[in-house]
CSV table of C-alpha atoms and ligand atoms in Angstrom, one decimal:
chain,number,residue,atom,x,y,z
P,22,MET,CA,29.8,154.3,204.2
P,23,ASP,CA,29.7,150.8,205.6
P,24,ARG,CA,29.9,150.6,209.3
P,25,THR,CA,33.2,148.8,209.6
P,26,ASP,CA,35.1,151.0,207.2
P,27,HIS,CA,36.8,152.5,210.1
P,28,MET,CA,38.3,149.1,210.7
P,29,ARG,CA,40.0,149.2,207.4
P,30,ASP,CA,42.7,151.5,208.6
P,31,GLU,CA,46.4,151.2,209.0
P,32,ASN,CA,46.0,148.7,211.8
P,33,SER,CA,43.9,146.4,209.7
P,34,VAL,CA,45.2,143.8,207.3
P,35,THR,CA,43.3,142.3,204.4
P,36,LEU,CA,43.3,138.5,204.2
P,37,ASP,CA,42.6,136.4,201.2
P,38,PHE,CA,40.6,133.2,201.8
P,39,GLY,CA,39.5,132.9,198.2
P,40,GLY,CA,36.3,134.9,198.3
P,41,ASP,CA,37.3,137.1,195.3
P,42,ASP,CA,34.9,140.0,195.1
P,43,GLU,CA,32.1,138.1,196.8
P,44,MET,CA,33.4,138.0,200.3
P,45,THR,CA,36.2,140.0,201.9
P,46,PHE,CA,38.2,139.3,205.1
P,47,ALA,CA,40.2,141.5,207.4
P,48,GLN,CA,42.0,141.2,210.7
P,49,SER,CA,41.8,144.3,212.9
P,50,GLY,CA,43.1,144.3,216.4
P,51,ALA,CA,41.3,141.5,218.3
P,52,VAL,CA,38.7,140.9,215.5
P,53,GLY,CA,38.4,138.8,212.4
P,54,LEU,CA,36.0,140.5,210.1
P,55,ILE,CA,34.0,138.8,207.4
P,56,ARG,CA,32.0,140.9,204.9
P,57,LEU,CA,29.6,139.5,202.3
P,58,THR,CA,30.0,141.7,199.2
P,59,ARG,CA,27.3,140.7,196.7
P,60,PRO,CA,24.9,143.5,197.5
P,61,LYS,CA,23.1,143.3,194.1
P,62,ALA,CA,22.3,139.6,194.9
P,63,LEU,CA,21.4,140.6,198.5
P,64,ASN,CA,24.6,138.7,199.5
P,65,ALA,CA,23.1,135.3,198.6
P,66,LEU,CA,25.7,132.7,199.5
P,67,THR,CA,27.7,131.2,196.6
P,68,HIS,CA,29.7,128.0,196.8
P,69,LYS,CA,32.9,130.2,196.7
P,70,MET,CA,31.7,132.3,199.7
P,71,VAL,CA,30.9,129.2,201.7
P,72,LEU,CA,34.4,127.7,201.2
P,73,ALA,CA,36.2,131.0,201.8
P,74,MET,CA,34.2,131.6,205.0
P,75,GLU,CA,35.1,128.1,206.3
P,76,ARG,CA,38.8,128.7,205.6
P,77,ALA,CA,38.7,132.0,207.5
P,78,LEU,CA,36.9,130.6,210.5
P,79,LEU,CA,39.3,127.6,210.7
P,80,HIS,CA,42.3,130.0,210.4
P,81,TRP,CA,41.0,132.4,213.1
P,82,ALA,CA,40.1,129.5,215.5
P,83,ASP,CA,43.8,128.9,216.0
P,84,ASP,CA,45.0,132.5,216.1
P,85,PRO,CA,45.3,133.7,219.7
P,86,GLN,CA,45.3,137.4,218.6
P,87,VAL,CA,41.7,137.0,217.3
P,88,LYS,CA,39.3,137.1,220.2
P,89,SER,CA,36.0,137.3,218.2
P,90,VAL,CA,34.7,137.1,214.6
P,91,ILE,CA,32.2,139.6,213.2
P,92,VAL,CA,30.2,138.8,210.1
P,93,GLU,CA,28.2,141.5,208.2
P,94,GLY,CA,26.6,142.1,204.8
P,95,GLU,CA,27.2,145.1,202.4
P,96,GLY,CA,24.2,147.1,201.4
P,97,ARG,CA,20.6,146.4,202.6
P,98,ALA,CA,20.9,142.7,203.2
P,99,PHE,CA,22.8,140.6,205.6
P,100,CYS,CA,22.3,137.5,203.5
P,101,ALA,CA,19.2,136.6,201.5
P,102,GLY,CA,19.9,132.9,201.4
P,103,GLY,CA,21.9,130.2,199.6
P,104,ASP,CA,22.5,130.7,195.9
P,105,VAL,CA,19.4,128.7,194.9
P,106,VAL,CA,19.5,129.9,191.3
P,107,ALA,CA,22.9,128.2,190.9
P,108,ALA,CA,21.4,125.1,192.5
P,109,TYR,CA,18.4,125.3,190.2
P,110,ASN,CA,20.7,125.5,187.1
P,111,ALA,CA,22.9,122.6,188.3
P,112,GLY,CA,19.9,120.3,188.9
P,113,LYS,CA,18.3,121.3,185.6
P,114,SER,CA,21.4,120.2,183.8
P,115,GLY,CA,21.3,116.8,185.5
P,116,LYS,CA,23.9,117.4,188.2
P,117,PRO,CA,22.2,118.5,191.4
P,118,ALA,CA,24.4,120.7,193.6
P,119,TYR,CA,25.1,118.2,196.3
P,120,ASP,CA,28.6,119.6,197.0
P,121,PHE,CA,27.2,123.1,197.6
P,122,PHE,CA,24.8,121.8,200.2
P,123,GLN,CA,27.3,119.5,201.9
P,124,ASP,CA,29.8,122.4,202.2
P,125,GLU,CA,27.2,124.9,203.3
P,126,TYR,CA,26.0,122.5,206.0
P,127,ARG,CA,29.5,121.8,207.2
P,128,LEU,CA,30.0,125.6,207.6
P,129,ASN,CA,26.8,125.8,209.6
P,130,ARG,CA,28.1,123.1,212.0
P,131,LEU,CA,31.4,124.9,212.3
P,132,ILE,CA,29.7,128.1,213.4
P,133,GLY,CA,27.5,126.1,215.9
P,134,ALA,CA,30.7,124.6,217.5
P,135,TYR,CA,32.9,127.7,217.1
P,136,ASN,CA,35.4,128.2,220.0
P,137,LYS,CA,35.2,132.1,220.0
P,138,PRO,CA,32.4,134.6,220.1
P,139,TYR,CA,30.8,134.7,216.6
P,140,ILE,CA,29.0,138.0,216.2
P,141,ALA,CA,26.5,138.3,213.3
P,142,LEU,CA,25.2,141.8,212.5
P,143,LEU,CA,21.7,141.1,211.1
P,144,ASN,CA,21.3,144.7,210.0
P,145,GLY,CA,19.0,143.9,207.0
P,146,ILE,CA,17.4,141.0,205.0
P,147,THR,CA,18.3,137.7,206.6
P,148,MET,CA,16.7,134.6,205.1
P,149,GLY,CA,17.3,130.9,204.7
P,150,GLY,CA,21.1,130.4,204.2
P,151,GLY,CA,21.6,133.8,205.9
P,152,ALA,CA,20.0,132.4,209.0
P,153,GLY,CA,22.3,129.4,208.7
P,154,ILE,CA,25.4,131.6,209.0
P,155,SER,CA,24.1,133.5,212.0
P,156,VAL,CA,21.6,131.8,214.3
P,157,HIS,CA,24.1,129.0,215.3
P,158,GLY,CA,26.6,131.6,216.4
P,159,SER,CA,27.0,132.9,220.0
P,160,HIS,CA,25.9,136.5,219.3
P,161,ARG,CA,23.0,137.5,216.9
P,162,ILE,CA,22.5,141.2,216.8
P,163,VAL,CA,19.3,142.5,215.3
P,164,THR,CA,18.5,146.2,214.4
P,165,GLU,CA,15.5,148.2,213.3
P,166,ASN,CA,16.5,147.2,209.7
P,167,THR,CA,16.3,143.4,210.3
P,168,LEU,CA,13.9,141.4,208.1
P,169,PHE,CA,14.1,137.7,209.0
P,170,ALA,CA,12.5,134.7,207.3
P,171,MET,CA,12.8,131.0,206.6
P,172,PRO,CA,11.0,131.1,203.2
P,173,GLU,CA,11.9,127.7,201.7
P,174,SER,CA,8.4,126.2,201.8
P,175,GLY,CA,7.6,128.8,199.1
P,176,ILE,CA,10.2,127.3,196.7
P,177,GLY,CA,9.5,123.7,197.3
P,178,PHE,CA,12.4,123.1,199.6
P,179,PHE,CA,12.7,123.0,203.4
P,180,THR,CA,14.1,124.9,206.3
P,181,ASP,CA,17.6,123.6,206.0
P,182,VAL,CA,21.0,125.1,207.2
P,183,GLY,CA,20.2,123.8,210.7
P,184,GLY,CA,16.6,125.2,210.8
P,185,SER,CA,15.5,121.9,212.4
P,186,ALA,CA,17.9,122.5,215.3
P,187,PHE,CA,16.8,126.0,216.2
P,188,LEU,CA,13.2,126.5,214.9
P,189,PRO,CA,11.4,123.7,216.9
P,190,ALA,CA,13.1,124.9,220.1
P,191,LEU,CA,11.4,128.4,219.9
P,192,PRO,CA,8.6,129.0,222.4
P,193,GLN,CA,4.9,128.7,221.5
P,194,ARG,CA,5.6,126.8,218.3
P,195,PHE,CA,6.8,130.1,216.9
P,196,GLY,CA,9.4,128.3,214.8
P,197,PHE,CA,6.7,126.0,213.3
P,198,TYR,CA,4.9,129.2,212.2
P,199,LEU,CA,8.1,130.7,210.7
P,200,GLY,CA,9.2,127.5,208.9
P,201,LEU,CA,5.8,126.4,207.6
P,202,THR,CA,4.4,129.8,206.5
P,203,GLY,CA,7.7,131.4,205.6
P,204,SER,CA,6.5,134.7,207.2
P,205,THR,CA,8.9,137.6,207.6
P,206,ILE,CA,9.5,139.1,211.0
P,207,ARG,CA,11.3,142.1,212.5
P,208,TRP,CA,13.7,142.7,215.4
P,209,GLY,CA,11.2,142.5,218.2
P,210,ASP,CA,10.0,139.0,217.2
P,211,CYS,CA,13.6,137.9,216.6
P,212,LEU,CA,14.7,139.1,220.0
P,213,ASN,CA,11.8,137.8,222.1
P,214,SER,CA,11.6,134.4,220.4
P,215,GLY,CA,15.3,133.8,221.0
P,216,ILE,CA,16.4,134.0,217.3
P,217,ALA,CA,18.5,137.1,218.2
P,218,THR,CA,20.5,137.4,221.4
P,219,HIS,CA,20.7,141.3,221.3
P,220,ALA,CA,19.0,144.3,219.7
P,221,LEU,CA,20.8,147.5,218.9
P,222,GLN,CA,20.0,150.6,216.8
P,223,ALA,CA,22.0,150.3,213.5
P,224,GLU,CA,23.9,153.5,214.5
P,225,GLN,CA,25.3,151.7,217.6
P,226,LEU,CA,27.0,149.0,215.5
P,227,THR,CA,30.1,151.2,214.9
P,228,GLU,CA,30.7,151.5,218.6
P,229,LEU,CA,30.3,147.8,219.1
P,230,CYS,CA,32.8,147.0,216.4
P,231,THR,CA,35.3,149.6,217.5
P,232,ARG,CA,35.3,148.2,221.1
P,233,LEU,CA,35.6,144.6,219.9
P,234,VAL,CA,38.6,145.6,217.8
P,235,ALA,CA,40.1,147.1,221.0
P,236,GLY,CA,39.7,143.8,222.7
P,237,GLU,CA,36.8,144.4,225.0
P,238,LYS,CA,34.7,141.3,225.7
P,239,PRO,CA,31.4,141.2,223.7
P,240,ASP,CA,29.2,140.6,226.7
P,241,ASP,CA,30.8,143.5,228.6
P,242,ILE,CA,30.2,145.8,225.7
P,243,LEU,CA,26.7,144.6,224.9
P,244,SER,CA,25.4,144.6,228.5
P,245,GLY,CA,26.2,148.4,228.6
P,246,MET,CA,24.8,149.2,225.2
P,247,GLN,CA,21.4,147.4,225.4
P,248,LEU,CA,18.4,149.5,224.4
P,249,SER,CA,15.1,149.1,226.1
P,250,ALA,CA,14.4,145.9,224.2
P,251,PRO,CA,11.9,146.0,221.4
P,252,ASP,CA,8.6,144.2,222.2
P,253,TRP,CA,7.1,141.5,220.1
P,254,GLU,CA,5.6,142.8,216.9
P,255,MET,CA,3.3,139.8,216.6
P,256,PRO,CA,0.3,140.3,219.0
P,257,GLU,CA,-0.1,138.0,221.9
P,258,ALA,CA,-3.4,136.6,220.7
P,259,ASP,CA,-1.8,135.6,217.3
P,260,ARG,CA,1.1,133.9,219.1
P,261,ALA,CA,-1.4,132.0,221.2
P,262,LEU,CA,-3.3,131.0,218.1
P,263,VAL,CA,-0.1,129.7,216.5
P,264,ALA,CA,0.8,127.8,219.7
P,265,ARG,CA,-2.6,126.2,219.9
P,266,CYS,CA,-3.0,125.2,216.2
P,267,PHE,CA,0.5,123.9,215.6
P,268,GLU,CA,0.3,121.8,218.8
P,269,ALA,CA,-1.3,119.1,216.6
P,270,ARG,CA,0.7,116.0,215.7
P,271,THR,CA,0.4,116.4,211.9
P,272,ILE,CA,0.4,119.2,209.4
P,273,GLU,CA,-3.1,118.1,208.3
P,274,GLN,CA,-4.5,118.5,211.8
P,275,SER,CA,-2.7,121.8,212.2
P,276,ILE,CA,-4.3,123.2,209.1
P,277,ALA,CA,-7.7,121.8,210.2
P,278,ASN,CA,-7.2,123.8,213.5
P,279,PHE,CA,-6.5,127.0,211.6
P,280,VAL,CA,-9.5,126.5,209.3
P,281,GLN,CA,-11.7,126.0,212.4
P,282,ALA,CA,-10.4,129.1,214.1
P,283,ALA,CA,-10.9,131.0,210.8
P,284,GLU,CA,-14.5,129.8,210.6
P,285,ALA,CA,-15.0,131.0,214.2
P,286,GLY,CA,-14.0,134.5,213.0
P,287,ASP,CA,-10.2,134.7,213.7
P,288,GLU,CA,-8.7,136.8,210.9
P,289,LYS,CA,-5.1,135.8,211.5
P,290,ALA,CA,-6.2,132.1,211.3
P,291,ALA,CA,-7.7,132.9,207.9
P,292,THR,CA,-4.5,134.6,206.7
P,293,ILE,CA,-2.4,131.7,207.8
P,294,THR,CA,-4.7,129.1,206.2
P,295,GLY,CA,-4.4,131.1,202.9
P,296,VAL,CA,-0.6,131.2,203.1
P,297,LEU,CA,-0.2,127.5,203.9
P,298,GLY,CA,-2.5,126.7,201.0
P,299,LYS,CA,0.1,128.3,198.6
P,300,ARG,CA,3.1,126.5,200.0
P,301,SER,CA,4.5,123.2,198.6
P,302,PRO,CA,2.6,120.3,200.1
P,303,THR,CA,5.8,118.3,200.0
P,304,SER,CA,7.7,121.1,201.8
P,305,LEU,CA,5.0,121.4,204.5
P,306,LYS,CA,4.9,117.7,205.2
P,307,ALA,CA,8.7,117.4,205.2
P,308,ILE,CA,9.2,120.4,207.5
P,309,PHE,CA,6.5,119.4,210.0
P,310,THR,CA,7.7,115.9,210.2
P,311,LEU,CA,11.4,117.0,210.6
P,312,PHE,CA,10.4,119.4,213.4
P,313,GLN,CA,8.4,116.8,215.2
P,314,ASP,CA,11.2,114.4,215.1
P,315,ALA,CA,13.8,117.0,216.2
P,316,GLU,CA,11.6,118.0,219.1
P,317,ALA,CA,11.1,114.4,220.2
P,318,PHE,CA,14.9,113.8,219.9
P,319,SER,CA,15.6,116.9,222.0
P,320,ARG,CA,13.2,115.9,224.7
P,321,ALA,CA,14.7,112.4,224.9
P,322,ASN,CA,18.3,113.8,224.9
P,323,LYS,CA,18.2,116.9,227.1
P,324,GLU,CA,21.9,116.4,228.2
P,325,LEU,CA,23.2,116.9,224.6
P,326,SER,CA,24.8,120.2,223.7
P,327,TYR,CA,23.3,122.5,221.1
P,328,SER,CA,26.2,121.6,218.7
P,329,ALA,CA,25.7,117.9,219.2
P,330,ARG,CA,22.0,118.3,218.3
P,331,LEU,CA,22.9,120.5,215.4
P,332,ASP,CA,25.2,117.8,214.0
P,333,ARG,CA,22.5,115.2,214.3
P,334,GLN,CA,20.0,117.5,212.5
P,335,MET,CA,22.4,118.4,209.7
P,336,GLN,CA,22.8,114.7,208.8
P,337,ILE,CA,19.1,114.3,208.5
P,338,GLU,CA,18.8,117.6,206.6
P,339,TYR,CA,21.4,116.5,204.2
P,340,ALA,CA,19.6,113.3,203.4
P,341,LEU,CA,16.4,115.2,202.9
P,342,ALA,CA,18.1,117.8,200.7
P,343,GLU,CA,19.4,115.1,198.4
P,344,ILE,CA,15.9,113.7,198.0
P,345,LEU,CA,14.2,117.1,197.4
P,346,LEU,CA,17.0,118.1,194.8
P,347,GLN,CA,15.9,115.0,192.8
P,348,GLY,CA,12.2,115.9,193.0
P,349,HIS,CA,9.9,118.3,191.3
P,350,ASP,CA,8.9,121.1,193.6
P,351,PHE,CA,12.3,122.7,194.2
P,352,TYR,CA,12.6,123.4,190.4
P,353,ALA,CA,8.9,124.4,190.1
P,354,GLY,CA,9.4,126.8,193.1
P,355,VAL,CA,12.7,128.4,192.2
P,356,GLY,CA,11.5,128.6,188.6
P,357,ALA,CA,8.3,130.4,189.5
P,358,VAL,CA,9.7,132.6,192.3
P,359,LEU,CA,13.2,133.5,191.2
P,360,ILE,CA,13.6,132.6,187.5
P,361,ASP,CA,10.4,133.4,185.6
P,362,LYS,CA,9.0,135.4,188.5
P,363,THR,CA,5.4,134.3,187.8
P,364,GLY,CA,5.0,133.8,191.5
P,365,ASN,CA,2.7,130.8,191.0
P,366,PRO,CA,4.5,127.5,191.3
P,367,VAL,CA,2.6,124.4,190.2
P,368,TRP,CA,3.3,121.8,192.9
P,369,ASN,CA,3.4,118.1,192.3
P,370,PRO,CA,2.0,116.3,194.2
P,371,ALA,CA,-0.6,119.1,194.5
P,372,SER,CA,-2.1,118.0,197.9
P,373,LEU,CA,-0.9,116.8,201.3
P,374,ASP,CA,-2.6,113.4,201.1
P,375,GLN,CA,-0.6,112.5,198.0
P,376,VAL,CA,2.8,113.4,199.5
P,377,GLN,CA,5.1,110.4,200.1
P,378,LEU,CA,7.9,111.2,202.4
P,379,PRO,CA,11.2,109.4,202.2
P,380,ASP,CA,11.4,106.3,204.4
P,381,PHE,CA,13.8,107.8,207.0
P,382,LEU,CA,11.2,110.5,207.8
P,383,THR,CA,8.1,108.4,207.6
P,384,LEU,CA,9.6,105.7,209.8
P,385,LYS,CA,10.3,108.2,212.5
P,386,ASP,CA,6.9,109.7,212.0
P,387,ASN,CA,5.3,106.2,212.6
P,388,LYS,CA,7.4,105.5,215.6
P,389,GLN,CA,6.1,108.6,217.3
P,390,GLY,CA,2.6,107.3,216.6
T,9,QUE,C1,13.0,131.2,199.3
T,9,QUE,C2,14.4,131.1,199.4
T,9,QUE,C3,15.3,131.9,198.8
T,9,QUE,C4,14.8,133.0,198.1
T,9,QUE,C5,13.4,133.2,197.9
T,9,QUE,C6,12.5,132.3,198.5
T,9,QUE,C7,16.7,131.8,198.9
T,9,QUE,C8,17.5,132.7,198.2
T,9,QUE,C9,16.9,133.8,197.5
T,9,QUE,C10,17.7,134.8,196.7
T,9,QUE,C11,17.3,136.1,196.8
T,9,QUE,C12,18.0,137.1,196.1
T,9,QUE,C13,19.0,136.7,195.3
T,9,QUE,C14,19.4,135.3,195.2
T,9,QUE,C15,18.7,134.4,195.9
T,9,QUE,O1,15.6,133.9,197.4
T,9,QUE,O2,17.2,130.9,199.6
T,9,QUE,O3,20.4,135.0,194.4
T,9,QUE,O4,19.7,137.6,194.5
T,9,QUE,O5,18.8,132.6,198.3
T,9,QUE,O6,11.2,132.4,198.4
T,9,QUE,O7,14.9,130.0,200.2
């Protein structure tokens, strides 16, 4: 049984925002409930789901009965990402999926600026586009089942969906580590880095939902339900290594730092060097430059709200997405990882020194010296 089934009782009404069998909506007491219902595809976000979710959020924003919105996934995933297989097919047939990305990014911005508590239950796999429909919201609840990653550098893309607004802001360059390596983390790292706002046992989610339906305030409920918080899973020494090596001004220097630490006997540094060596050079350079720029902008504009910074980042991300969707590596990456499943993409260009970033990124890169 899914944990909000108790909400589908006689006091709950089903609403239709056009999600068909991929996304369902209900209003129950004080809650608007969104459920992703493509469990076989790990709830990867289709264009239809993006548009339906946007309609639901806009509708509930103006409904005074609805005090908060809950979003959850059916099955073992919250959401594995955007439907990159559809984007691959569209691009291969000569019509890149620009609309999908534009609509998805607009949804990410809406969540970042939402006027009510937005409570994402990250009780399972949460990657890429799944992060985009959760991390910008006010409440991100992780559990012992959470597996979180931003894996796009492995498919020749970049950490979009607002990744450049939240990842560079994490402590100790932890977001650089996540975005560049694509590593998967669990609830302790999510909570302690700030990706998540709260950690609960999965079995506590039913109580949370029931009390939200009854109209209790999320923070009142959560402050009383908090576990002793899970600690970091990543050892302190490894986090310090990441902080030190990614402190460099370029991706090339960062990699040189990891190589040097590996030669000095650090095993984690050797592992990270190996992982970065398999990622798309174009992705690595784009992500690093995007993050450096976002960080410099944040430092120079501290008074701006999160949603204002997110809006700015999403414009840059959209311009970058357009360019990468016209390039080579996204198709090589999705082809090798998700279509043919060879797992061995052939990147072009094959090395960092051959990567030419689009002007709007290189200009900013130069400006920072
Ligand atoms: C990187 C990604 C994605 C990925 C794998 C990567 C991604 C995504 C999926 C995915 C997973 C399961 C599905 C599906 C898509 O995998 O964004 O349709 O059933 O959505 O290495 O960015």
